PDB file of C-alpha atoms in Angstrom:
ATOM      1  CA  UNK C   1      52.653 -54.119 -12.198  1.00  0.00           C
ATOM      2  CA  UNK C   2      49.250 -56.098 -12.659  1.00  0.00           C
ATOM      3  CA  UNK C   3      46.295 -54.238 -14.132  1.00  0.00           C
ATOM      4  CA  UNK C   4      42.175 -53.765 -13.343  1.00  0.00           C
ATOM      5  CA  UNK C   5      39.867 -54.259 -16.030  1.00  0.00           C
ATOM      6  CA  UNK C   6      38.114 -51.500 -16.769  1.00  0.00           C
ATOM      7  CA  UNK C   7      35.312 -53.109 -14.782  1.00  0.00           C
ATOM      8  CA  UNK C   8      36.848 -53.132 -11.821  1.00  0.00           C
ATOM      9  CA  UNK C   9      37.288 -49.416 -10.985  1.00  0.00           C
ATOM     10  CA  UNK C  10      33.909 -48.452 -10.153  1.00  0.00           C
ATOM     11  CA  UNK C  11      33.647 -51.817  -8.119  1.00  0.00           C
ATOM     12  CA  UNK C  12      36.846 -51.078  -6.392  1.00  0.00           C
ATOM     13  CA  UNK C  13      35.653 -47.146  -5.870  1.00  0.00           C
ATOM     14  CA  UNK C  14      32.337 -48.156  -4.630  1.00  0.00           C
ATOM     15  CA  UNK C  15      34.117 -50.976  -1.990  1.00  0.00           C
ATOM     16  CA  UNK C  16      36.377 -47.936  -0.897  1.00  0.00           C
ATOM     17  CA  UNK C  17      33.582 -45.669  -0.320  1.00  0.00           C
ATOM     18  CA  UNK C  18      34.365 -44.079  -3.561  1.00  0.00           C
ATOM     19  CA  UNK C  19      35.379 -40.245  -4.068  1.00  0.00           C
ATOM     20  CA  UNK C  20      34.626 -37.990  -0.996  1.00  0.00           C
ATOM     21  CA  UNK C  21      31.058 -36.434  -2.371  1.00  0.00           C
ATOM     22  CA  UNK C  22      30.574 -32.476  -1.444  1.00  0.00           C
ATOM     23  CA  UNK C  23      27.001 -32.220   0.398  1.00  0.00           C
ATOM     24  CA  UNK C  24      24.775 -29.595  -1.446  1.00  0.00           C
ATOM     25  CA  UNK C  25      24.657 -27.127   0.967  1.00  0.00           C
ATOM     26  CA  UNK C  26      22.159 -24.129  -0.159  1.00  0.00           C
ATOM     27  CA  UNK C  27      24.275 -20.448  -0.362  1.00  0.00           C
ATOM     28  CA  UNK C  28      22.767 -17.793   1.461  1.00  0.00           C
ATOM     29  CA  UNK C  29      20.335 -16.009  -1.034  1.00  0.00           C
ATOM     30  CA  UNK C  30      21.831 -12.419  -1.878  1.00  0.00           C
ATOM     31  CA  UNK C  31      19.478  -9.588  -0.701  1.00  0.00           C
ATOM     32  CA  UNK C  32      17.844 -11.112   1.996  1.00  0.00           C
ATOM     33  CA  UNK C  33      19.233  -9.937   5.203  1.00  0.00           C
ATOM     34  CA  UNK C  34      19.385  -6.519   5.639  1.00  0.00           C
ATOM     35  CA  UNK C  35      22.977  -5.317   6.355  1.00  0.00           C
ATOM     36  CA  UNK C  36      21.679  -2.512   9.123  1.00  0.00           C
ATOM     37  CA  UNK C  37      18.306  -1.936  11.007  1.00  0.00           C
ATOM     38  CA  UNK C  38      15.882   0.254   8.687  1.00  0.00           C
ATOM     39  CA  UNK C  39      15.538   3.493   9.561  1.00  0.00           C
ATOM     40  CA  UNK C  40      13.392   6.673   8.500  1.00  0.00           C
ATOM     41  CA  UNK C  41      14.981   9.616   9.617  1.00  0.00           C
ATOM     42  CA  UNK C  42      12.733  13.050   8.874  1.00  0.00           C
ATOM     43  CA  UNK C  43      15.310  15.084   8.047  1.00  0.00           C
ATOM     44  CA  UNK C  44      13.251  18.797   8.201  1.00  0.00           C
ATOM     45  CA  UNK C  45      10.124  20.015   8.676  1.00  0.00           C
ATOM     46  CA  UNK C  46      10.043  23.758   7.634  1.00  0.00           C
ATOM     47  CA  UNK C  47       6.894  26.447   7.186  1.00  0.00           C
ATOM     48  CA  UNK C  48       6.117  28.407   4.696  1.00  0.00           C
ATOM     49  CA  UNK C  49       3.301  30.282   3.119  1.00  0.00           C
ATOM     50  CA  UNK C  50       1.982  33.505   3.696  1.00  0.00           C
ATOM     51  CA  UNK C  51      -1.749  33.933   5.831  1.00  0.00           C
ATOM     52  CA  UNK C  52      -2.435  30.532   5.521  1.00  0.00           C
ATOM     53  CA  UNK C  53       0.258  28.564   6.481  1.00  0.00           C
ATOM     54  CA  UNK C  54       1.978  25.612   4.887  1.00  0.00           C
ATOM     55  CA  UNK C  55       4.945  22.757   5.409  1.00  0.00           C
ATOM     56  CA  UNK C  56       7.273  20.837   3.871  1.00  0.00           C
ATOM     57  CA  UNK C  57       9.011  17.617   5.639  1.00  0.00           C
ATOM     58  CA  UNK C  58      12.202  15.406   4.170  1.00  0.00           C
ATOM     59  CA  UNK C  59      12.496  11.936   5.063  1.00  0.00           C
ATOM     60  CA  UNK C  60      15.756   9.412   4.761  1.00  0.00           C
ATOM     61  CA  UNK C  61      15.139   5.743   4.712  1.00  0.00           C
ATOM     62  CA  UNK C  62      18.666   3.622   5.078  1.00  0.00           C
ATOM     63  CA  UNK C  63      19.604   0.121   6.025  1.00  0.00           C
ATOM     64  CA  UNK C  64      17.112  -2.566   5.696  1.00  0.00           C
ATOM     65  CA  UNK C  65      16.405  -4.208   2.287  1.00  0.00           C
ATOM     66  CA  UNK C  66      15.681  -2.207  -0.719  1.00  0.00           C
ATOM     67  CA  UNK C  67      13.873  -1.251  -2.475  1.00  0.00           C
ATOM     68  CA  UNK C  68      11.560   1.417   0.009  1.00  0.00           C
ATOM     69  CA  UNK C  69       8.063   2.237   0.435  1.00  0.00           C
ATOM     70  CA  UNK C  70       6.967   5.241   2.547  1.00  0.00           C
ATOM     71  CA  UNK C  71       3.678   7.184   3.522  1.00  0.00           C
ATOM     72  CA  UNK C  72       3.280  10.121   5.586  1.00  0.00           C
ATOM     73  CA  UNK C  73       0.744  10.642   7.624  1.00  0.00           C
ATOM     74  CA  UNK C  74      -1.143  13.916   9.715  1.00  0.00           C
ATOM     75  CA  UNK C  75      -1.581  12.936  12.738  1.00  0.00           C
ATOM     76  CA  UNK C  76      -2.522  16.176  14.843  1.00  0.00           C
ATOM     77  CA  UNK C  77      -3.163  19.717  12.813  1.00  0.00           C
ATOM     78  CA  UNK C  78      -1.398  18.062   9.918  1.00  0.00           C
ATOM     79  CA  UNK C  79      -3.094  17.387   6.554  1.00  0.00           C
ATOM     80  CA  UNK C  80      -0.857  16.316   3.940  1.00  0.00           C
ATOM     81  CA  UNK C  81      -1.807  17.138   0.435  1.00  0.00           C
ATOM     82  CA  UNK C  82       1.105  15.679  -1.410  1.00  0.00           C
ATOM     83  CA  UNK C  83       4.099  13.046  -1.137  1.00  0.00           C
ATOM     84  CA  UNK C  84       6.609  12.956  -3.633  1.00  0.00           C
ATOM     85  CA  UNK C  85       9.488  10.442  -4.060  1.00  0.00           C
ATOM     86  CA  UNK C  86      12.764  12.383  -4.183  1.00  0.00           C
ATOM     87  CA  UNK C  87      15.087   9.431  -5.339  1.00  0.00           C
ATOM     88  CA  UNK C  88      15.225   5.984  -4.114  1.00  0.00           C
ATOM     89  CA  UNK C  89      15.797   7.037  -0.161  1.00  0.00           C
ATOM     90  CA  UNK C  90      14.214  10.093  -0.081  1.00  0.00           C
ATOM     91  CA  UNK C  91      10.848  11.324  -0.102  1.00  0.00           C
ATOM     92  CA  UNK C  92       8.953  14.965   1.008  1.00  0.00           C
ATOM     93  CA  UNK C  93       5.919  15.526   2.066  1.00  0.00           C
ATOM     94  CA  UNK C  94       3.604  19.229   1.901  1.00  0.00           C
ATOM     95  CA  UNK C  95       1.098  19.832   3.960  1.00  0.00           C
ATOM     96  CA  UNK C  96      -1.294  22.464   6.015  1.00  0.00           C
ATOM     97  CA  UNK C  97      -1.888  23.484   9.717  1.00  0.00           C
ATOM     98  CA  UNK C  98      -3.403  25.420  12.015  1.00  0.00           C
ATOM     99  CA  UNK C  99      -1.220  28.851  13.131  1.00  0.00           C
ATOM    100  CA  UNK C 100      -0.672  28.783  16.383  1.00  0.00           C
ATOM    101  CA  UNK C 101      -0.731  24.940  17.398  1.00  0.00           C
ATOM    102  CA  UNK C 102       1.460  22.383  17.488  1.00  0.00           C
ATOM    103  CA  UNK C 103       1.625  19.566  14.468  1.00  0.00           C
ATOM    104  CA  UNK C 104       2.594  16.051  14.840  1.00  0.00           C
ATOM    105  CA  UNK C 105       3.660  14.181  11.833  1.00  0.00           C
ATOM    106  CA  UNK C 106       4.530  10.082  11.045  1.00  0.00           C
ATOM    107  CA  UNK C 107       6.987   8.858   8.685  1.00  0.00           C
ATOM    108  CA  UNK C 108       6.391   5.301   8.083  1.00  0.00           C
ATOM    109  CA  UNK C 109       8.674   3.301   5.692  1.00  0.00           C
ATOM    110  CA  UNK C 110       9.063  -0.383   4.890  1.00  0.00           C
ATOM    111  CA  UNK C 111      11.296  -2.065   2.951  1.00  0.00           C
ATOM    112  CA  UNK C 112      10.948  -5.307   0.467  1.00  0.00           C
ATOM    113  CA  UNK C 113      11.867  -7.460   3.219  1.00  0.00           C
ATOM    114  CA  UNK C 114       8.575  -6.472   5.872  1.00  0.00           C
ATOM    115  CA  UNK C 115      10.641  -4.460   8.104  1.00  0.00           C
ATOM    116  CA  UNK C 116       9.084  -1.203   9.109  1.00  0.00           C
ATOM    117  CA  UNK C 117       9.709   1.963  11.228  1.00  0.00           C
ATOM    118  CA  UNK C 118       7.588   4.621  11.950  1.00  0.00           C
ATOM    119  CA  UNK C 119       9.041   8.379  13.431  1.00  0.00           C
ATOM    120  CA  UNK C 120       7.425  11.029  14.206  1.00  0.00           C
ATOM    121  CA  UNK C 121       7.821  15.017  14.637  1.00  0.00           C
ATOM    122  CA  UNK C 122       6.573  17.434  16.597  1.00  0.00           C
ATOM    123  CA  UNK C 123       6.847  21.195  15.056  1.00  0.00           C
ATOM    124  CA  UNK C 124       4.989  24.769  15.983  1.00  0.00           C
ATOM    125  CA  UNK C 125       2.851  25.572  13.367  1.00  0.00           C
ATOM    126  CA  UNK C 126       3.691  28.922  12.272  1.00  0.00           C
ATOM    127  CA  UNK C 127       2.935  31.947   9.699  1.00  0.00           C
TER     128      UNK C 127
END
């Protein structure tokens, strides 16, 4: 059985094309495709308050990329005083209206990847 010199390995390597070489091929970066379409669901919008009356809506946000932003928004005898986070996906809003007419109400999340949805709710404003 002859021998190489030591040499001669790389040289013979190099002449055979050497080792096959994996190409660098970038993974898919975790977190950036959403697994489902966002959504913001409002889950209830319910009156309260006595002479002057008052709501309360509950909004879900699912799918899309978290983490979530949200804002509510009056569109039609609606005023919202306050929004509160409720958790990561869920959020309320309490507002006031005018007895006797209708309210209209938008629900507008986004999520950390520029997706948004907005939905919106139609209720009787009531005593």
């Amino acid at each position: 059985m002859r021998r190489l010199p030591l040499f001669a390995v790389p040289l013979l390597l190099c002449a055979c094309q050497g080792p096959e070489v994996a190409q660098d091929t970038p993974a898919p970066t975790q977190g950036e495709q959403p697994l489902t379409t966002l959504t913001g669901t409002i889950h209830s919008c319910n009156m309260q308050g006595f002479g002057r009356p008052t709501f309360t809506c509950e909004g879900i946000i699912s799918g899309g990329t978290p983490p979530y932003g949200f804002n509510w928004v009056g569109v039609s005898n609606a005023t919202i005083l306050t929004m509160l986070p409720m958790g990561d996906v869920l959020s309320r809003a309490n507002g006031r209206c005018t007895a006797g007419l209708q309210a209209h109400v938008q629900y507008i999340v986004w999520d950390s990847a520029g997706a948004s949805v907005t939905t919106d709710i139609f209720f009787p404003c009531t005593v």
